[in-house]
XYZ file of C-alpha atoms in Angstrom:
588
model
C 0.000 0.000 0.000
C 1.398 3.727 -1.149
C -0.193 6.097 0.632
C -0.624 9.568 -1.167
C 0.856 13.112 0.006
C -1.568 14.945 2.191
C -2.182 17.366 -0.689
C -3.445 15.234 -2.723
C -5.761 13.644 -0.639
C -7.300 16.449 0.890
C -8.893 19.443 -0.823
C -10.005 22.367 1.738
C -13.268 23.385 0.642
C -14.308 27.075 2.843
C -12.063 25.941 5.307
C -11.496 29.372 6.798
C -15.132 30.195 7.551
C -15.192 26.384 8.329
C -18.967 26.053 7.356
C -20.820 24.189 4.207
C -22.347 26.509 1.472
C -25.822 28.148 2.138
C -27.724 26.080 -0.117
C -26.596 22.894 1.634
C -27.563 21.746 5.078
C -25.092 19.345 6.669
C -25.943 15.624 7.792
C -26.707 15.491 11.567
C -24.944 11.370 11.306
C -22.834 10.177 8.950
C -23.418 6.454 7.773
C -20.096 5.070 6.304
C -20.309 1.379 4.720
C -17.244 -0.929 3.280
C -16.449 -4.249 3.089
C -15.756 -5.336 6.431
C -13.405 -8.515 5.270
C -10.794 -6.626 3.976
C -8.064 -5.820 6.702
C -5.757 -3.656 7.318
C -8.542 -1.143 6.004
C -12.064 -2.317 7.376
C -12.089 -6.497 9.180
C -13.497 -7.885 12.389
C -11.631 -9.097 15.467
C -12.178 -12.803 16.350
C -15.534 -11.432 18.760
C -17.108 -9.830 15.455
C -16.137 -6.129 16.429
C -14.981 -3.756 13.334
C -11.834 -2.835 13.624
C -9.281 -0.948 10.574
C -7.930 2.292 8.635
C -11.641 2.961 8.016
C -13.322 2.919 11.222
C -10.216 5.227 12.876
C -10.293 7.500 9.501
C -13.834 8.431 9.940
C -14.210 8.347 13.987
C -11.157 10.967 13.968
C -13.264 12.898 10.837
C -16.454 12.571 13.223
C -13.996 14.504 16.312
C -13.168 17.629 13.868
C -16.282 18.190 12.612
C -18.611 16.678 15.555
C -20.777 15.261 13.520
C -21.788 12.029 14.602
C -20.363 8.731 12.394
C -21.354 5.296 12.072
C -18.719 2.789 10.331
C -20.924 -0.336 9.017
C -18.979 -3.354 8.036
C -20.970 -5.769 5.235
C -20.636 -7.726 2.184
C -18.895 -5.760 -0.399
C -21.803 -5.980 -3.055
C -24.101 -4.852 -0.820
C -22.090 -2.245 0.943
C -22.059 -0.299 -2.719
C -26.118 -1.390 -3.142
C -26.963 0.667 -0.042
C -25.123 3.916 -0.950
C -27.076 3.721 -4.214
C -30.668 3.159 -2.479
C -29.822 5.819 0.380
C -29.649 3.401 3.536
C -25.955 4.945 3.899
C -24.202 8.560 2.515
C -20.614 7.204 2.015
C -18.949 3.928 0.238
C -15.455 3.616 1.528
C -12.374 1.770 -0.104
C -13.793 1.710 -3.846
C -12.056 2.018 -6.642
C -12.867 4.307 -9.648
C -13.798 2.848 -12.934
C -15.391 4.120 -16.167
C -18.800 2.277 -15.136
C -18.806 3.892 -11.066
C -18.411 7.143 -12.640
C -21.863 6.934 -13.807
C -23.006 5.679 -10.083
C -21.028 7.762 -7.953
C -19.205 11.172 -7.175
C -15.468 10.341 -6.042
C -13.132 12.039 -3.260
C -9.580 12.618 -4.412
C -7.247 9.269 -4.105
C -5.859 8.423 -0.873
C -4.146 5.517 -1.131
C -2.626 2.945 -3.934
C -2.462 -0.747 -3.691
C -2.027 -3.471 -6.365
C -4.016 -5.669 -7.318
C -2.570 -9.920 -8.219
C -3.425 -13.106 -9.310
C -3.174 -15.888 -6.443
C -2.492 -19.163 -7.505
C -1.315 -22.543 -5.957
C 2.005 -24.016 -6.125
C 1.359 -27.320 -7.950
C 0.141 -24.753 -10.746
C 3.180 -23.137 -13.338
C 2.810 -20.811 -16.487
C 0.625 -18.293 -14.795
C 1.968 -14.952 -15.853
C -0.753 -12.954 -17.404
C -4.536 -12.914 -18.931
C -4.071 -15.446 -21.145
C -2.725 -17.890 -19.165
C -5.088 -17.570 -16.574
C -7.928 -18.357 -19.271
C -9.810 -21.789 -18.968
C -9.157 -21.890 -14.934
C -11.755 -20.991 -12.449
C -10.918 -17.937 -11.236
C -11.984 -16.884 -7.774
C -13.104 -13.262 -6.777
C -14.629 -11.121 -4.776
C -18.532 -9.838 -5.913
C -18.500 -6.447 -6.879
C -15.020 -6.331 -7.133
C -12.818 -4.191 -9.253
C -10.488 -6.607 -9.305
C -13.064 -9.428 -11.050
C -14.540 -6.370 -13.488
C -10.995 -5.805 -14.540
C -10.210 -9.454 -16.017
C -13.841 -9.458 -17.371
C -12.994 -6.959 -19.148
C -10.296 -8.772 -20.544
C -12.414 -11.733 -21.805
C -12.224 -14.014 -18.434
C -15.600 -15.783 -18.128
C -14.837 -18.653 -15.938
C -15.189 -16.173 -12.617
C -16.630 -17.473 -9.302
C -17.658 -15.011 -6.943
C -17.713 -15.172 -3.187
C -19.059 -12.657 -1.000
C -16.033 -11.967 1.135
C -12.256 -11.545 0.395
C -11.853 -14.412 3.485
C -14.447 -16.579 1.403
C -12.420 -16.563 -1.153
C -9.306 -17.267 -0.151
C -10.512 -20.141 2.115
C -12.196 -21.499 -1.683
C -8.708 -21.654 -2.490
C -7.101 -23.428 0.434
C -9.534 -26.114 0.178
C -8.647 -25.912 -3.613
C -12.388 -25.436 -4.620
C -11.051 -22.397 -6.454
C -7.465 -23.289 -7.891
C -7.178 -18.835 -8.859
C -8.337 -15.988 -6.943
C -7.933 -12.347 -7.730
C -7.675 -10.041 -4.939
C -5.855 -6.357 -3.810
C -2.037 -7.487 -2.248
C -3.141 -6.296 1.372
C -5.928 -8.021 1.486
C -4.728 -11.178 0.266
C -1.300 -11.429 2.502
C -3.247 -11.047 5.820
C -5.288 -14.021 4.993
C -2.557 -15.867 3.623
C -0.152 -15.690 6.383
C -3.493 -15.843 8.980
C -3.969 -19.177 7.855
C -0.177 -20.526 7.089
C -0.662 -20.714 3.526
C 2.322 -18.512 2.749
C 3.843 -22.209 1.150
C 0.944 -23.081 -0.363
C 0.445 -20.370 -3.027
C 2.597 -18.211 -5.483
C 1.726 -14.828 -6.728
C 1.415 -12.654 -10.450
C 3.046 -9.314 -10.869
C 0.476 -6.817 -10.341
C -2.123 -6.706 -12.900
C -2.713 -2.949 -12.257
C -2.451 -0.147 -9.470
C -5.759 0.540 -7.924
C -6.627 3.869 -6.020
C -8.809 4.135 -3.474
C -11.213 6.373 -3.113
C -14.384 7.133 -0.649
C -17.678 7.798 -2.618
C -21.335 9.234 -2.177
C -23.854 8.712 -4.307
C -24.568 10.209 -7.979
C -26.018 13.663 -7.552
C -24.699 14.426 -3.801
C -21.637 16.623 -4.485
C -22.388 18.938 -1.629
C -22.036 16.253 0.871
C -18.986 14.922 -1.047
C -17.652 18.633 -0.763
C -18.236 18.900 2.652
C -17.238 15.719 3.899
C -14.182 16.763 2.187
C -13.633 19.779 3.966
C -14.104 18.176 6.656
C -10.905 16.038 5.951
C -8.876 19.287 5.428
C -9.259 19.666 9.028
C -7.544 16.600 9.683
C -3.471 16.831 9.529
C -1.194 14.723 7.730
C 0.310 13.193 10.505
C -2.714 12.563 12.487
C -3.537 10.224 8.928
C 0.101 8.852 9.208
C -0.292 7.763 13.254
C -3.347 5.724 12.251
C -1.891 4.191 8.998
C 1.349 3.280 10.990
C -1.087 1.435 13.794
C -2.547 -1.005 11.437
C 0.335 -1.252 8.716
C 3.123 -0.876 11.096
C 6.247 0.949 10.868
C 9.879 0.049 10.059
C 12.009 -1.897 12.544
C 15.060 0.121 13.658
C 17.942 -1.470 15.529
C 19.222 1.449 18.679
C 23.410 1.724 17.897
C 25.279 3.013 21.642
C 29.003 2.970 22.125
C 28.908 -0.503 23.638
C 28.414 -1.644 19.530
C 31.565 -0.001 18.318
C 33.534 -2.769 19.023
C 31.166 -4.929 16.849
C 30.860 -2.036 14.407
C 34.568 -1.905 13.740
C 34.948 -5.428 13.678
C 32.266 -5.232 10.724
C 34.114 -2.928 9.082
C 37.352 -4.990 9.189
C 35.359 -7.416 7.540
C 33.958 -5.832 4.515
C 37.939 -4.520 3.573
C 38.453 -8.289 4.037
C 35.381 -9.055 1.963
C 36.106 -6.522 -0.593
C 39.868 -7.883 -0.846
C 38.139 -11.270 -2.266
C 35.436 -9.407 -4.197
C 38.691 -8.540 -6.903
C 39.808 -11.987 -6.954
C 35.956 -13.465 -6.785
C 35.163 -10.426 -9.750
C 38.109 -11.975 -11.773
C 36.838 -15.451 -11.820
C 33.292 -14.182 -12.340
C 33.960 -12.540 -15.538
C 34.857 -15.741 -16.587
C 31.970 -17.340 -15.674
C 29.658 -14.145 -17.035
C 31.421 -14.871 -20.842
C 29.992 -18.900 -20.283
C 27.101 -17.877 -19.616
C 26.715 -15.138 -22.327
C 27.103 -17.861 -24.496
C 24.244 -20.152 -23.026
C 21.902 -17.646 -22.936
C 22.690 -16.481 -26.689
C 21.603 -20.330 -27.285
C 18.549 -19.570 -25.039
C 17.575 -16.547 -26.705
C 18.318 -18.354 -30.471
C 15.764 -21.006 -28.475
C 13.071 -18.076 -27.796
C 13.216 -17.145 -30.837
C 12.728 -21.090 -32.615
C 9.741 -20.934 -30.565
C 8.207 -17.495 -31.307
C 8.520 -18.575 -35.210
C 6.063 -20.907 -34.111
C 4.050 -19.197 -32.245
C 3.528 -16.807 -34.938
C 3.060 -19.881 -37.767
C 0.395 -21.155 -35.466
C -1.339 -17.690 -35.143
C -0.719 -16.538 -38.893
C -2.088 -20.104 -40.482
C -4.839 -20.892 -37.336
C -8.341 -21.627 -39.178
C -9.942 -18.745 -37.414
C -9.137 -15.085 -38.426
C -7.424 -12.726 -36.073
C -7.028 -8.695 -35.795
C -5.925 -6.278 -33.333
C -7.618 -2.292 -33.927
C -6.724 0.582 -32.210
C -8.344 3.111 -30.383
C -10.089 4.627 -34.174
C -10.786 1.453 -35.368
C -7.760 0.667 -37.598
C -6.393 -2.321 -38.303
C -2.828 -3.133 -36.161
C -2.949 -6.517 -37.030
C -4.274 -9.181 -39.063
C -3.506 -12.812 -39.460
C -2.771 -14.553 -42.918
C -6.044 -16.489 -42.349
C -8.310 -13.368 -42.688
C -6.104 -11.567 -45.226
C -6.596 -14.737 -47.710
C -10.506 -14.281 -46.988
C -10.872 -11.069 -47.488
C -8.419 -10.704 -50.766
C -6.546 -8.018 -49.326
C -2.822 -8.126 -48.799
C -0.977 -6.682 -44.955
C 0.325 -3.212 -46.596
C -3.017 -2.940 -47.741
C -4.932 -3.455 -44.208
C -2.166 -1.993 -41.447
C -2.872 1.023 -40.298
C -4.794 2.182 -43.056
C -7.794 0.946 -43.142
C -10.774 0.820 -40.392
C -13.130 -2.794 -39.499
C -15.839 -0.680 -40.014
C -14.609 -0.035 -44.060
C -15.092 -3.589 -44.231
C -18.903 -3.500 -43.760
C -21.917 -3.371 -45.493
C -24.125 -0.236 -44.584
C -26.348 -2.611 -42.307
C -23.607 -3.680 -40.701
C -22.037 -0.396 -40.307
C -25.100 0.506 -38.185
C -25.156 -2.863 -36.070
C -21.771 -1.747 -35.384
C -22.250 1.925 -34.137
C -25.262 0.217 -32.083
C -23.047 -2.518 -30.445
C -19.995 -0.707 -29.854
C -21.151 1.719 -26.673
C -22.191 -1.262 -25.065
C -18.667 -2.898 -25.739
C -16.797 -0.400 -24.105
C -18.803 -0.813 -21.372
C -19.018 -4.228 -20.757
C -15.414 -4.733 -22.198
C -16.174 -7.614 -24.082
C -18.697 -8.814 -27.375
C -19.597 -12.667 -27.813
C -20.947 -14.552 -31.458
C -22.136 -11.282 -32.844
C -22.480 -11.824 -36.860
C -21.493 -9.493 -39.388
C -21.000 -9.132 -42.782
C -17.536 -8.410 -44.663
C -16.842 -7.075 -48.207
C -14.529 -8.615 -49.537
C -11.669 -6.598 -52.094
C -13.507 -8.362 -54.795
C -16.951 -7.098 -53.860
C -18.378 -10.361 -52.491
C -19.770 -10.710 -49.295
C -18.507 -13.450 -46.534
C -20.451 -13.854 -42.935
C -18.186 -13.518 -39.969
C -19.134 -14.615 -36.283
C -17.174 -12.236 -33.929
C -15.595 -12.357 -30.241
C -13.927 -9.341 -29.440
C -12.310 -8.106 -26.063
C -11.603 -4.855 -24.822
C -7.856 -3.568 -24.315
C -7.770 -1.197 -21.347
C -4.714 1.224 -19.923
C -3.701 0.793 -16.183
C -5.693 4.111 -15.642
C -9.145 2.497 -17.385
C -9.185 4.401 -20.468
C -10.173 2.312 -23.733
C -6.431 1.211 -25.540
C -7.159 -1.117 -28.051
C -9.504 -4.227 -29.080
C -8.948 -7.845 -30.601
C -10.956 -9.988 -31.771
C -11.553 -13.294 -33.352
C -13.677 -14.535 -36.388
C -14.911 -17.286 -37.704
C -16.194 -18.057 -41.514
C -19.616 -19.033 -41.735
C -20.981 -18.156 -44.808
C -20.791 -21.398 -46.049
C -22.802 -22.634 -42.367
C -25.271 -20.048 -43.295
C -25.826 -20.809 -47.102
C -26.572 -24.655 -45.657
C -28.808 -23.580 -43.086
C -30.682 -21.672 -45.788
C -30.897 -24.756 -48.250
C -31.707 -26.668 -44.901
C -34.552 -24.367 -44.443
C -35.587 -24.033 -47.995
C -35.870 -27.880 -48.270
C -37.916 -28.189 -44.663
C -40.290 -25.588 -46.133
C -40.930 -27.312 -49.300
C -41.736 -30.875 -47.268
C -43.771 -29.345 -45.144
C -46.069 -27.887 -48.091
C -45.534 -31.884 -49.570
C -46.663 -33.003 -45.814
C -49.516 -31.048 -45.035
C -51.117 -30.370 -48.640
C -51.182 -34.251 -49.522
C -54.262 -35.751 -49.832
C -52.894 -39.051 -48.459
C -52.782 -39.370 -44.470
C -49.236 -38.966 -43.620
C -47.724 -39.568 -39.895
C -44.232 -39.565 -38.526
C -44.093 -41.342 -35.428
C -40.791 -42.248 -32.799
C -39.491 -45.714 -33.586
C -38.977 -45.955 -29.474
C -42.560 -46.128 -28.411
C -44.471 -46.144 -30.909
C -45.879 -42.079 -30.462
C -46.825 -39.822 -32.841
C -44.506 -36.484 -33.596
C -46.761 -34.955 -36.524
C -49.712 -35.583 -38.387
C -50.975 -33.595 -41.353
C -54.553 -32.816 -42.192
C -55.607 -35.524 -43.862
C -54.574 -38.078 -41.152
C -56.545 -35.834 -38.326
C -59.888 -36.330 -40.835
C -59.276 -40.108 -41.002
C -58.803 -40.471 -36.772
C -61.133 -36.892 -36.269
C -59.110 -35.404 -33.829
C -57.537 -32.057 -33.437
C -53.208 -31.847 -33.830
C -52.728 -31.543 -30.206
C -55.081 -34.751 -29.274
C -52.803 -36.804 -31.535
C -49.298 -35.532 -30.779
C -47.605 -37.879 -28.297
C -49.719 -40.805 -28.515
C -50.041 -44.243 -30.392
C -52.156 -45.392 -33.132
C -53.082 -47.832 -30.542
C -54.431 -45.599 -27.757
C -56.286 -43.575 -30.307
C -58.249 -46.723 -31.240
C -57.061 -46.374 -34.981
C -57.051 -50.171 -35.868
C -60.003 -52.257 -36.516
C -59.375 -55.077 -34.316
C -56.819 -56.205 -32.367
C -55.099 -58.641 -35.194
C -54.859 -55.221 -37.272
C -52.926 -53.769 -34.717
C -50.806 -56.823 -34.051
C -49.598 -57.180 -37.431
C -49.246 -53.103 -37.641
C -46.864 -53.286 -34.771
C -44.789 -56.336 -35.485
C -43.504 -55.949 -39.320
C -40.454 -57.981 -39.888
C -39.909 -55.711 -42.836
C -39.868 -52.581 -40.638
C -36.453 -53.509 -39.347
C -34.669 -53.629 -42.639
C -36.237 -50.002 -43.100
C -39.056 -49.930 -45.117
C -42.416 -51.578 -45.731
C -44.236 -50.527 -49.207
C -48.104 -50.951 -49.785
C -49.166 -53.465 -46.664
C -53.217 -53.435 -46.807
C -54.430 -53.047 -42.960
C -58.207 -52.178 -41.792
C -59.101 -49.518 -39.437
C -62.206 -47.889 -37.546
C -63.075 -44.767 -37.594
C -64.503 -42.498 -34.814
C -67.909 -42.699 -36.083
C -67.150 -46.896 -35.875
C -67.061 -46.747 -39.808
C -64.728 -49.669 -40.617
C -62.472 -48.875 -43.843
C -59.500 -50.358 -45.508
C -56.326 -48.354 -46.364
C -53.142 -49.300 -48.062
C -50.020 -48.616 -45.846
C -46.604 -47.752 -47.209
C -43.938 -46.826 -44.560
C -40.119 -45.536 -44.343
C -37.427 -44.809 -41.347
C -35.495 -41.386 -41.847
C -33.732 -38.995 -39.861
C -35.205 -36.168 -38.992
C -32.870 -33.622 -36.881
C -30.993 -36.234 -35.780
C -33.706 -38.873 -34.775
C -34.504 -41.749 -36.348
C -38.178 -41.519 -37.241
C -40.819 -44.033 -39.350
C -42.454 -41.952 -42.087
C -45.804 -43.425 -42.749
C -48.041 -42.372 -45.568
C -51.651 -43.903 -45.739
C -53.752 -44.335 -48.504
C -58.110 -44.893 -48.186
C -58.348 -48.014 -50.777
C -61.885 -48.387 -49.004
C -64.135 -47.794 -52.377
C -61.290 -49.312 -54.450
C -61.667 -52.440 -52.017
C -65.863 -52.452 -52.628
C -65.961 -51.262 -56.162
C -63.523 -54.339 -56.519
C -66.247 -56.876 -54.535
C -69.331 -55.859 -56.328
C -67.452 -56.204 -60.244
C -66.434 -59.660 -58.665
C -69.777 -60.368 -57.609
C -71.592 -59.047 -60.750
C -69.164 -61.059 -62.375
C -69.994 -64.206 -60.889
C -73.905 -63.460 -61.113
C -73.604 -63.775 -64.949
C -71.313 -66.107 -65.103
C -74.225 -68.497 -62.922
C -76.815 -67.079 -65.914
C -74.700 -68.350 -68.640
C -74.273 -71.666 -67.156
C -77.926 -72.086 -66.860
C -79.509 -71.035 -69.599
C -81.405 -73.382 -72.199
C -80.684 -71.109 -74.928
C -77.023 -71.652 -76.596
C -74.390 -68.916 -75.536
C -71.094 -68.369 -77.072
C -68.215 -66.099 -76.208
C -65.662 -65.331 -79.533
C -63.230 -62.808 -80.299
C -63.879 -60.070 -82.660
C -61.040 -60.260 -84.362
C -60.529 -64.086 -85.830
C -63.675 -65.410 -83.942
C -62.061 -68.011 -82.055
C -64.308 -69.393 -78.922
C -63.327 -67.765 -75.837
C -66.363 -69.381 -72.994
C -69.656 -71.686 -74.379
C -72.356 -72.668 -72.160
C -73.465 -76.487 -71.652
C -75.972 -75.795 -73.864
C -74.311 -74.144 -76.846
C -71.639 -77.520 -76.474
């Protein structure tokens, strides 16, 4: 922690008249909320009593200005909720970002402290954002620290509601990362004799700490401030130096000189050696000049690859600055967008890339990128140099300075024009079998090869079984009494044929709701259908075929009894040579 020079923490607003503006009328209490797990600022001793930088700040605040003060200690989320709905006038401990600024009017900075990646010792490689990504990662809610890799395109967080919560997620390994300020971190760390256990990032930024009020309330935030210009820099020092502690120094009285000269006799001694040891050390230094010329030859092997894997991946990369233009681009999307590097670096924006639509999409979605820091599967559509068009799916990621400001972006995309041209054809075809399916005038079913239920129907099948779509869906032929008897259903359900795939033209009976018995000519198929196997069934009403076909056969055999028993001779010949095609007994 770097604490700031009194200056610049304190801003004397009227501090000679030492009253508030006219138009404002001071608080008669003050209710200050923080986090209360996050020592040395704001924590609880082992009986649950507040304790900290915080609660000392503000009681010495409340003794210039006597104005009463009440320092409440809660879950960090919730601490910054009830600033925003009233319950309390000051946040303490928060840092400023792009999105509080909206929420919240700052004091000046009054301390620094850095913020670090946690991780366990069994775990190596963990150095910045992107090797961190693809672990959990835990944090604390509301955290500036778990907005800040967020930002950077971390979405494997796990949020606890404490900064002890989540380092105790980590010592029982349920968390194997956790993001937290140094301070914090350290006194649970060494609290709980993990300082073996778990190895720590440079610092991913510099935070500042600030205390806040809520949006709108600038007069209290200017007279709580003047308040603090009452308050001297050493009286701010005293309490800093009770909870962070103060350097050890070692008292030196005459009775050391002996021991002080001795030293001294030591270092000539020491620096006698440091020659000869400097001699044999250049050596050594010109050995190992050369290994690490091998090393860096090694580096370099291996960023050759790097940059083969990243120019050749099969997903296009690009890199824009703070306007927009291209920094870099990958071979991958240079070959798909016919455009060579000189042609793309710094000359040319994403946006001239775009079709007008997607121009505007873009305007649209980019406020709420730099806000959220991040955009996920968001399609667009490219030009290409040639004039064609390609669709792109897009990930991008925001690229922040150390002081929040927007840097730079990169993002990733992914070719799926060819995706979407299938899904079109896929929907085309679906479209034209579903006119086929429901304009048919043959009943046609598709029903689950499992059990036996029905998935669709079309209209012609819901006249045969007089039902509406939603009666039928999910049932059997069986439960919906479609069968004439129970043989017809037997023989419906077991087809040996069905298992090879495919049953043409079977003849079954069935009944219909009004009990009106007909017979229908069955002709049946499996096929996928989104990835289940289905039976296609198409049915065809042969019922008048079937009678029309009885009463020829019985008009048929009626004359053929008259024939035979006529007295008179009858003969049958053909027209053509007249050869005898039927004679009756009595024309024999």
């Amino acid at each position: 922690m770097k604490p700031f020079p009194a200056s610049g923490l304190f801003i004397a607003l009227l501090l000679a008249s030492g009253s508030a503006p006219a138009a404002f009328s001071p608080p008669a209490r003050l209710v200050v909320v923080s986090d209360d797990s996050y020592p040395p600022y704001l924590f609880r001793t082992d009986t649950g009593k507040l304790q900290g930088i915080i609660l000392d700040k503000w009681q010495l605040w409340s003794r210039k200005t006597g104005i009463p003060v009440a320092v409440e200690g809660m879950d960090w989320i919730k601490a910054q909720d009830s600033v925003r709905n009233g319950s309390a006038d000051v946040v303490d401990a928060i840092v400023r970002t792009d999105a509080r600024v909206k929420l919240y009017e700052f004091s000046a900075p009054y301390a620094e402290v850095d913020a670090r990646v946690f991780f366990h010792h069994s775990i190596t490689g963990i150095n910045d954002v992107a090797s961190m990504r693809g672990f959990t990662i835990g944090a604390k809610d509301g955290s500036a620290c778990a907005a800040w890799l967020e930002e950077r395109g971390i979405q494997t967080l796990r949020r606890f509601p404490t900064s002890d919560a989540v380092v105790e997620a980590a010592r029982t390994r349920e968390v194997p990362l956790f993001c937290m300020d140094l301070t914090a971190a350290q006194y649970f760390i060494y609290k709980l004799n993990l300082a073996d256990e778990f190895r720590q990032t440079e610092p991913l930024y510099v935070a500042r700490f600030h205390w806040a009020v809520a949006k709108g309330r600038a007069e209290l935030r200017d007279f709580i401030q003047q308040g603090f210009g009452r308050v001297s820099a050493s009286e701010l020092r005293d309490i800093e130096n009770r909870w962070v502690g103060s350097p050890v120094r070692l008292p030196l009285d005459s009775r050391y000189l002996y021991y002080v000269a001795a030293v001294a006799a030591a270092v000539l001694a020491a620096a006698v050696l440091l020659v000869m040891w400097n001699r044999a050390l250049s050596l050594r230094v010109s050995a190992r000049t050369a290994e690490l010329r091998a090393a860096l030859d090694s580096l370099q092997a291996h960023a050759d690859k790097i940059r083969d894997l990243y120019d050749n991946a099969p997903c296009g990369y690009h890199s824009l600055d703070k306007d927009g233009i291209f920094v870099e681009m990958n071979d991958t999307e240079l070959s798909w967008l016919g455009y060579s590097r000189e042609e793309v670096i710094g000359k040319l924006k994403f946006t001239d890339l775009l079709t007008d639509e997607g121009r505007r999409k873009f305007h649209e979605n980019f406020e709420k990128f730099k806000e959220q820091g991040s955009m996920r599967d968001l399609e667009y559509e490219l030009v290409r140099k040639s004039g064609t068009k390609m669709s792109a799916l897009l990930s991008a990621s925001l690229v922040r300075d150390p002081d929040g400001s927007y840097l730079m972006s990169r993002a990733t995309l992914y070719d799926v024009t060819e995706w979407n041209q299938a899904i079109l054809a896929l929907k085309e075809s679906e479209e034209r079998f579903g006119q086929v399916f429901q304009l048919s005038p043959n009943a046609i079913m598709v029903t689950s090869v499992v059990d036996g239920g029905i998935i669709n129907a079309n209209e012609a099948f819901l006249r045969i079984v007089g039902r509406p779509h939603e009666d039928v869906v999910g049932r059997t032929t069986a439960e919906l009494g479609f069968w004439r008897d129970n043989e017809e259903r037997a023989a419906a359900l077991d087809l040996p044929a069905m298992a090879q795939g495919a049953v043409q033209q079977y003849e079954r009976g069935i009944r219909t709701p009004t009990g009106e018995q007909r017979d229908m000519l069955v002709s049946a198929t499996r096929i996928d259908l989104q990835g289940e196997t289905v039976l296609l069934s198409m049915i065809q009403d042969i019922t008048e075929r079937r009678r029309s076909e009885r009463l020829l056969y019985e008009s048929e055999a009626r004359l053929a009894r008259i024939i035979e028993a006529s007295p008179e001779a009858i003969t049958i010949a053909s027209v053509e040579d007249g050869t005898f095609i039927a004679v009756n007994p009595a024309g024999e």
